PDB file of C-alpha atoms in Angstrom:
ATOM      1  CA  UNK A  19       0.000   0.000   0.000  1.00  0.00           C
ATOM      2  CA  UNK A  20       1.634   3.441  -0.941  1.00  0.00           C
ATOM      3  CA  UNK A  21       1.337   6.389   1.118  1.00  0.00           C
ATOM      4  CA  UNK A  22      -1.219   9.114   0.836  1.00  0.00           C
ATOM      5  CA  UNK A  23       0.155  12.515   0.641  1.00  0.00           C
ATOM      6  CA  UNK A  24      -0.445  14.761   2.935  1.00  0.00           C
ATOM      7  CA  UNK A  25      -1.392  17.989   1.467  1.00  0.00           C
ATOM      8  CA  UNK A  26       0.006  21.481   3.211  1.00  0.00           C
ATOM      9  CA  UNK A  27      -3.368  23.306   4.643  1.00  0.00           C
ATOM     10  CA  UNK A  28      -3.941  27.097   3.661  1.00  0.00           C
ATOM     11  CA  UNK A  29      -3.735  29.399   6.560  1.00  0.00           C
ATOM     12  CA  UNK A  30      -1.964  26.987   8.570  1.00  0.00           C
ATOM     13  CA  UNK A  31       0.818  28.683   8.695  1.00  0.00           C
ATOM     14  CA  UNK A  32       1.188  31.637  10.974  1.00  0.00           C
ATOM     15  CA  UNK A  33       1.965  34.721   8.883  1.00  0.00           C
ATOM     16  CA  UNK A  34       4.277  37.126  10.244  1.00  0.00           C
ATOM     17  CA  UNK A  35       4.298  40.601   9.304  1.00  0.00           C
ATOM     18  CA  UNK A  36       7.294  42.458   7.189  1.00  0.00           C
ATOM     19  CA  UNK A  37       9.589  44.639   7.860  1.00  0.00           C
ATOM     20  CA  UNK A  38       8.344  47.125   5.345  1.00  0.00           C
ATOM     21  CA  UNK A  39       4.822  46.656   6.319  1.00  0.00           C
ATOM     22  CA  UNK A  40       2.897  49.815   6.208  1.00  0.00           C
ATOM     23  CA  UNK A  41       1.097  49.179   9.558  1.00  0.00           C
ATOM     24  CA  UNK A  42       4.296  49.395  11.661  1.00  0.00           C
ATOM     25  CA  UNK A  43       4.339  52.878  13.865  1.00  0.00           C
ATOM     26  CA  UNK A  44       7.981  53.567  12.378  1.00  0.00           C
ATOM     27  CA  UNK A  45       6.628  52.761   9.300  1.00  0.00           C
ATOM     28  CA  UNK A  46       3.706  55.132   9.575  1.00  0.00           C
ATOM     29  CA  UNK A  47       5.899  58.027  10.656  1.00  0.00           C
ATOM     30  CA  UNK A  48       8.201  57.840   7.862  1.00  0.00           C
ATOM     31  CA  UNK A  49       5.169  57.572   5.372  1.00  0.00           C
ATOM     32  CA  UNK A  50       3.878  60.927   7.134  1.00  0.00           C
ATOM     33  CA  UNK A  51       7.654  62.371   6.534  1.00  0.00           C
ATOM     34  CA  UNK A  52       7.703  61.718   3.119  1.00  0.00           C
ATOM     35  CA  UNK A  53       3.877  62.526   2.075  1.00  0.00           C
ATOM     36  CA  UNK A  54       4.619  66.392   3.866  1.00  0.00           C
ATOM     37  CA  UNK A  55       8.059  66.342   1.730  1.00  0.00           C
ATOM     38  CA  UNK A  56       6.214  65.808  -1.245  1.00  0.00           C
ATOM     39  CA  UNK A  57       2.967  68.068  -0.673  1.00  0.00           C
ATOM     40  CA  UNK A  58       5.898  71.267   0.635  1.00  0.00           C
ATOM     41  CA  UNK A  59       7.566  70.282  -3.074  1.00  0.00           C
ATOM     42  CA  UNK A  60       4.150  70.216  -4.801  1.00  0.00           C
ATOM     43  CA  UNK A  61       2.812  73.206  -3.800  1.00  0.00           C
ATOM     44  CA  UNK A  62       1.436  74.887  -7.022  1.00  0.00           C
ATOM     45  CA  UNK A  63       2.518  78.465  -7.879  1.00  0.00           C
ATOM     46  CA  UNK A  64      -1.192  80.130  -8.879  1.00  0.00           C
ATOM     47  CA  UNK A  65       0.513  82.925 -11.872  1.00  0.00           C
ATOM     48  CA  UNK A  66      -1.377  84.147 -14.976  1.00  0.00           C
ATOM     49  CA  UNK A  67       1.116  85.040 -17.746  1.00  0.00           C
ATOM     50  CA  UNK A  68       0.532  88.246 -18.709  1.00  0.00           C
ATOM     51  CA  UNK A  69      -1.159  88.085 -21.945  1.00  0.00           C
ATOM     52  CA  UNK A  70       0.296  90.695 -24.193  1.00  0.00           C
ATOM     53  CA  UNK A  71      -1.973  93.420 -24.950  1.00  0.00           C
ATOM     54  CA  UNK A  72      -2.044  93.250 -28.993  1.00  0.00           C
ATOM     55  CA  UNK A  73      -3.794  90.249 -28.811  1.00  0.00           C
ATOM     56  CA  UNK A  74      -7.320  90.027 -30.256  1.00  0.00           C
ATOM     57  CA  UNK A  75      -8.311  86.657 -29.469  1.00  0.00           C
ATOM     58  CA  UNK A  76      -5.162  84.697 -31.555  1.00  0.00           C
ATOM     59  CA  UNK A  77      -4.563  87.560 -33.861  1.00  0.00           C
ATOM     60  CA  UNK A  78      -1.829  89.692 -33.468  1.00  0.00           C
ATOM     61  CA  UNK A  79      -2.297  93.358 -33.844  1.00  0.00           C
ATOM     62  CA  UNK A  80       1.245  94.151 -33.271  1.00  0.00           C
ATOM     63  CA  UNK A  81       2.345  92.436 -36.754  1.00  0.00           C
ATOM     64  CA  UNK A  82       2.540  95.203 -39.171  1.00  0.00           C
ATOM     65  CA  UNK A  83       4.635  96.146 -41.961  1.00  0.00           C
ATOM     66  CA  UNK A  84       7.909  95.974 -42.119  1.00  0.00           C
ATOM     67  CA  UNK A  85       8.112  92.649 -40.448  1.00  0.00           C
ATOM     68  CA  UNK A  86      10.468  91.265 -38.182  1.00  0.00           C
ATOM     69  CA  UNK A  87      11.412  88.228 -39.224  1.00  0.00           C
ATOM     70  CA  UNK A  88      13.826  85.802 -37.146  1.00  0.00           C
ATOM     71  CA  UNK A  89      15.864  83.586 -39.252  1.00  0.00           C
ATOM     72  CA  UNK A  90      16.935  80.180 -37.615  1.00  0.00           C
ATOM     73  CA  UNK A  91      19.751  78.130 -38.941  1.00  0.00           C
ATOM     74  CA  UNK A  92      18.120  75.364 -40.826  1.00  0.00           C
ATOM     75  CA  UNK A  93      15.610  77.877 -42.367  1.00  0.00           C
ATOM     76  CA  UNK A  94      19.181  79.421 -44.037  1.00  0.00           C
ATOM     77  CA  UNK A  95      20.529  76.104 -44.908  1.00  0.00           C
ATOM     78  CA  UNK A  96      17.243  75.310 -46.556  1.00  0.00           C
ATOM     79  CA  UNK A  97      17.103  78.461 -48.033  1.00  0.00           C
ATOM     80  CA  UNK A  98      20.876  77.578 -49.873  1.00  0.00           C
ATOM     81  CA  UNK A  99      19.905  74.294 -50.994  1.00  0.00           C
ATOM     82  CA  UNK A 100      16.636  75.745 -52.948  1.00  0.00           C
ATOM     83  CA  UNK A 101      18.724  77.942 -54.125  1.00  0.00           C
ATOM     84  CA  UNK A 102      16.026  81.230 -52.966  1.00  0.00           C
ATOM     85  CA  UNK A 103      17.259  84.753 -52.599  1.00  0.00           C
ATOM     86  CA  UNK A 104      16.483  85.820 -48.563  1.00  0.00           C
ATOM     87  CA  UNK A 105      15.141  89.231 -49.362  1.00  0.00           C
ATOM     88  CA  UNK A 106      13.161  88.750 -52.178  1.00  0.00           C
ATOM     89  CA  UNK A 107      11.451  85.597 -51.709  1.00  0.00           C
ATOM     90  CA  UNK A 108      10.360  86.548 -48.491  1.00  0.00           C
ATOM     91  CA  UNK A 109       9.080  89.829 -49.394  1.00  0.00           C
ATOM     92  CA  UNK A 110       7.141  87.877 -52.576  1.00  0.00           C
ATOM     93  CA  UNK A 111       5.416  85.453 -49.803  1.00  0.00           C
ATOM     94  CA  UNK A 112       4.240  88.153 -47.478  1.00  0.00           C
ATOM     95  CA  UNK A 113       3.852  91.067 -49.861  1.00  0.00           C
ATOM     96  CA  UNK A 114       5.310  93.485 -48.158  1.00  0.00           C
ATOM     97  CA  UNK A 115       8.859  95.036 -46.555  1.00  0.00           C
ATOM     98  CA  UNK A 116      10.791  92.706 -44.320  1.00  0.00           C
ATOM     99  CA  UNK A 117      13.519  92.974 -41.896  1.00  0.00           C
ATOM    100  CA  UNK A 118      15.586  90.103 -41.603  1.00  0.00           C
ATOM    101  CA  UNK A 119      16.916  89.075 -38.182  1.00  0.00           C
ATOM    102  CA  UNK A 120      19.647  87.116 -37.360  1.00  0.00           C
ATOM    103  CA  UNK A 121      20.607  86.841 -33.231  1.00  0.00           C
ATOM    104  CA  UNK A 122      24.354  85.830 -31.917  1.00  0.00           C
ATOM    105  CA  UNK A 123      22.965  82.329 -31.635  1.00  0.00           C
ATOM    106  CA  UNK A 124      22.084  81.770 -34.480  1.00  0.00           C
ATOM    107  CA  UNK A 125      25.305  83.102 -36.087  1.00  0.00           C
ATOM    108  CA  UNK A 126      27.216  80.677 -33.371  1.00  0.00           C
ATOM    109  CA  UNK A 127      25.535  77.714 -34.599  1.00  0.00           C
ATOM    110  CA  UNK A 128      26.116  78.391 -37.633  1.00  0.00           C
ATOM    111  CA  UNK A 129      30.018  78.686 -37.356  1.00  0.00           C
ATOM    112  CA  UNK A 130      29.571  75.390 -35.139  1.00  0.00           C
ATOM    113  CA  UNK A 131      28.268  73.510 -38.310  1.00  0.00           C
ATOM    114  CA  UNK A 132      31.513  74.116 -40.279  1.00  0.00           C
ATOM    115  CA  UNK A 133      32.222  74.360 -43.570  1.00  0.00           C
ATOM    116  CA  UNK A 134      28.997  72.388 -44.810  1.00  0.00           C
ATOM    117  CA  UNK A 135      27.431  75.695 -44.136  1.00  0.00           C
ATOM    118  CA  UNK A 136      29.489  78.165 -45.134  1.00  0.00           C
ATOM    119  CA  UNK A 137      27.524  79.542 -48.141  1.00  0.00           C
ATOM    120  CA  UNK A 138      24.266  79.826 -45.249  1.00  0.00           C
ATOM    121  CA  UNK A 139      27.403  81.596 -42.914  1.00  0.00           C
ATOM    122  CA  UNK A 140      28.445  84.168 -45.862  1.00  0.00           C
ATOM    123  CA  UNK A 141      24.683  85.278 -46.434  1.00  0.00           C
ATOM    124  CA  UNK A 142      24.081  85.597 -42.623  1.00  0.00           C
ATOM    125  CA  UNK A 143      27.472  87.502 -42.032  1.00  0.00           C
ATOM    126  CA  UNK A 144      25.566  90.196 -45.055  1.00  0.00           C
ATOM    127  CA  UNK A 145      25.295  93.589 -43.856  1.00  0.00           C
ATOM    128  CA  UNK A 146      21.729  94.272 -44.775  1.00  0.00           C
ATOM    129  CA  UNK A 147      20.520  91.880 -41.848  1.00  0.00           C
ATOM    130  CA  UNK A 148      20.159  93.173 -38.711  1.00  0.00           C
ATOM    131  CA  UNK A 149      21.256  91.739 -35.652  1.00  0.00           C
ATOM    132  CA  UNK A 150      20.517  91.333 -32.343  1.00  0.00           C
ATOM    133  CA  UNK A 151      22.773  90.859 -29.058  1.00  0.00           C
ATOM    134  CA  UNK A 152      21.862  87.775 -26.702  1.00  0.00           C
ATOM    135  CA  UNK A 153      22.179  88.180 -23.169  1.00  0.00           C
ATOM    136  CA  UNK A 154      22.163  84.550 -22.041  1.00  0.00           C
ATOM    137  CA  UNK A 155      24.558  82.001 -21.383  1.00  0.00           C
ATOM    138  CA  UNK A 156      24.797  79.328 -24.098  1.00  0.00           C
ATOM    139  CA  UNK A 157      24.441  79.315 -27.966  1.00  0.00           C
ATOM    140  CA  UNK A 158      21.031  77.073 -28.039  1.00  0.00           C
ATOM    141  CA  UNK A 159      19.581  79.482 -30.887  1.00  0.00           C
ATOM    142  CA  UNK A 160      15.911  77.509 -30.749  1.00  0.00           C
ATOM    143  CA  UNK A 161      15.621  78.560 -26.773  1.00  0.00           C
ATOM    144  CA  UNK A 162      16.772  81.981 -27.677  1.00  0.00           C
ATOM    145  CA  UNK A 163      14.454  81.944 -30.481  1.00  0.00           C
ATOM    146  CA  UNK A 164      11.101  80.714 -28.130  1.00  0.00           C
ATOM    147  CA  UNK A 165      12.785  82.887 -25.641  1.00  0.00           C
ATOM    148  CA  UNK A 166      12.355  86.477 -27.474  1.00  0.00           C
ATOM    149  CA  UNK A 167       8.931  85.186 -29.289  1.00  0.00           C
ATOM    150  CA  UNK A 168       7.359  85.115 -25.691  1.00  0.00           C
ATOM    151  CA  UNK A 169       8.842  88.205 -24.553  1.00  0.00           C
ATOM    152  CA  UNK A 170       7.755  90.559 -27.633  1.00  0.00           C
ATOM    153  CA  UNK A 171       5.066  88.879 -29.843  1.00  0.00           C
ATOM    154  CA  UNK A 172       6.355  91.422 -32.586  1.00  0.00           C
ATOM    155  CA  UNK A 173       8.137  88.565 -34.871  1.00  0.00           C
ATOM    156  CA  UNK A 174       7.793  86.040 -37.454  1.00  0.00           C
ATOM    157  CA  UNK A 175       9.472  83.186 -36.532  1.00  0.00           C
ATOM    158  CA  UNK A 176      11.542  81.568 -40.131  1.00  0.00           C
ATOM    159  CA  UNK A 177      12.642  78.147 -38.997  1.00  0.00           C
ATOM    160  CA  UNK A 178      12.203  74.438 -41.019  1.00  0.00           C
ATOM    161  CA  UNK A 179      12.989  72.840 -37.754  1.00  0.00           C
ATOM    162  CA  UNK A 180      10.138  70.582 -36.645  1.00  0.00           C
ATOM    163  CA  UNK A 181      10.656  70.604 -32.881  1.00  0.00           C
ATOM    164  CA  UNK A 182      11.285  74.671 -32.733  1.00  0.00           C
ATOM    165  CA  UNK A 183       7.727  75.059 -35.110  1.00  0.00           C
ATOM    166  CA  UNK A 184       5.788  72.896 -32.345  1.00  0.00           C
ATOM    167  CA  UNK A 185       7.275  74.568 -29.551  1.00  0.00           C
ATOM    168  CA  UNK A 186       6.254  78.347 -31.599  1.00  0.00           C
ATOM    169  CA  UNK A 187       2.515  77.118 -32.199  1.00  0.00           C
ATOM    170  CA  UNK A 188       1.953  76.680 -28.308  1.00  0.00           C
ATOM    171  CA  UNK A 189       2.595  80.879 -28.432  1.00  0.00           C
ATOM    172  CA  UNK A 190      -0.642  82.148 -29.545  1.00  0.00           C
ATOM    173  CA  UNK A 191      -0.081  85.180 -32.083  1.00  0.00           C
ATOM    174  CA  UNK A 192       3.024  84.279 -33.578  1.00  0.00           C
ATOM    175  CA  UNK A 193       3.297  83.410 -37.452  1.00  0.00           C
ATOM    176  CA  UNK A 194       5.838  81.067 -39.002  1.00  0.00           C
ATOM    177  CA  UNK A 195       7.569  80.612 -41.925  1.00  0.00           C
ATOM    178  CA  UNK A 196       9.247  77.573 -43.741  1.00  0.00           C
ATOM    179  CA  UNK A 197      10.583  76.645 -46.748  1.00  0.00           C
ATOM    180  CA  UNK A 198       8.500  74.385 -48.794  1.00  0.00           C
ATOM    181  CA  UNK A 199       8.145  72.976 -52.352  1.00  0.00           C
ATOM    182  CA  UNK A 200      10.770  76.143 -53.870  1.00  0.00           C
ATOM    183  CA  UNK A 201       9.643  79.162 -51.940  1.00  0.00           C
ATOM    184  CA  UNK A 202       8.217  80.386 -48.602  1.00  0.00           C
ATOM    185  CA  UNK A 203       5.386  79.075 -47.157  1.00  0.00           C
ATOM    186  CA  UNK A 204       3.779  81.195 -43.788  1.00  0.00           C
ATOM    187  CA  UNK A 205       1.175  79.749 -41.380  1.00  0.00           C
ATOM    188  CA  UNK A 206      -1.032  81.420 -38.687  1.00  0.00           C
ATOM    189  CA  UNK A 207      -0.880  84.951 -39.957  1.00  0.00           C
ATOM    190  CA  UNK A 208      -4.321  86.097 -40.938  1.00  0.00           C
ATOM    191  CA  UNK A 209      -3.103  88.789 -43.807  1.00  0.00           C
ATOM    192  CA  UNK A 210      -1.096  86.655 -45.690  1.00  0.00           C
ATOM    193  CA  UNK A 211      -2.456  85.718 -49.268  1.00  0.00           C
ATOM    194  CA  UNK A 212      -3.494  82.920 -50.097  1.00  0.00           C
ATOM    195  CA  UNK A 213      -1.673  80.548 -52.918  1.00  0.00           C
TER     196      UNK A 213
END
């Protein structure tokens, strides 16, 4: 005759609880410590930006002619390999005077790059363009960019950069320009023709 096995019974065992166990006082207390360390470095900061005054609902009243238009570095590299004149193609696309402007960042980047972009380099470095000092630390030109959009909503942002275009359409107001299909394309400003 063979043995019957002797199964083990559930619950038969006395359970003992863990060190870790949330029911232990010490435990407790440092569950307290921690949930008032989190709620101090939680608490919410309740500010409004300041929405700039020549704002009619998302149109911008402040973008008149001449235009200020701020020229990123892939915008000029894109501009070079389509072969476009700056000037004239963007004063075709928005029918009107424009101001081209380049900031130190953008010029950094730019002699980053190397000799790849040289021909973009020479036809930044032209004295018709005007540019603009930067203040900050760094030579991240698409921060800079966002940066001076936010502060003065008086600009047209020029970039083919996908990630700096996202980060401009979260500002409400401010147009943007691209190069597309052999000329300038611009987005989000109401007076600009339609083609």
């Amino acid at each position: 005759m063979s043995r019957i096995k002797k199964t083990r019974k559930f619950a038969a065992v006395k359970r003992v609880i863990g060190q870790r166990d949330a029911r232990l006082k010490k435990n407790q207390n440092k569950g307290e410590e921690e949930s008032k360390r989190k709620s101090k470095s939680e608490e919410v900061v309740r500010e409004i930006p300041q929405v700039s005054s020549s704002l009619f609902f998302q149109y911008n009243t402040a973008l008149v002619p001449p235009y200020n238009v701020l020229i990123d570095t892939n915008f000029l590299s894109h501009t070079v390999q389509h072969k476009l004149e700056l000037l004239s193609t963007m004063m075709d696309c928005l029918y009107a005077k424009c101001i081209p402007i380049i900031t130190d960042c953008v010029m950094a980047e730019l002699e980053k790059l190397g000799t790849k972009y040289r021909i973009a380099l020479r036809i930044a470095r032209d004295e018709r363009w005007e540019r603009l000092k930067c203040s900050h630390k760094g030579v991240y030109a698409d921060d800079c960019l966002v940066d001076r959009v936010q502060k003065h909503k008086i600009y047209i942002v020029a970039t083919n950069d996908r990630d700096l275009k996202r980060r401009v359409r979260k500002i409400p107001g401010v147009p943007i320009m691209s190069v597309a299909r052999g000329k300038y394309v611009i987005e989000r400003l109401p007076d600009a023709p339609e083609r």
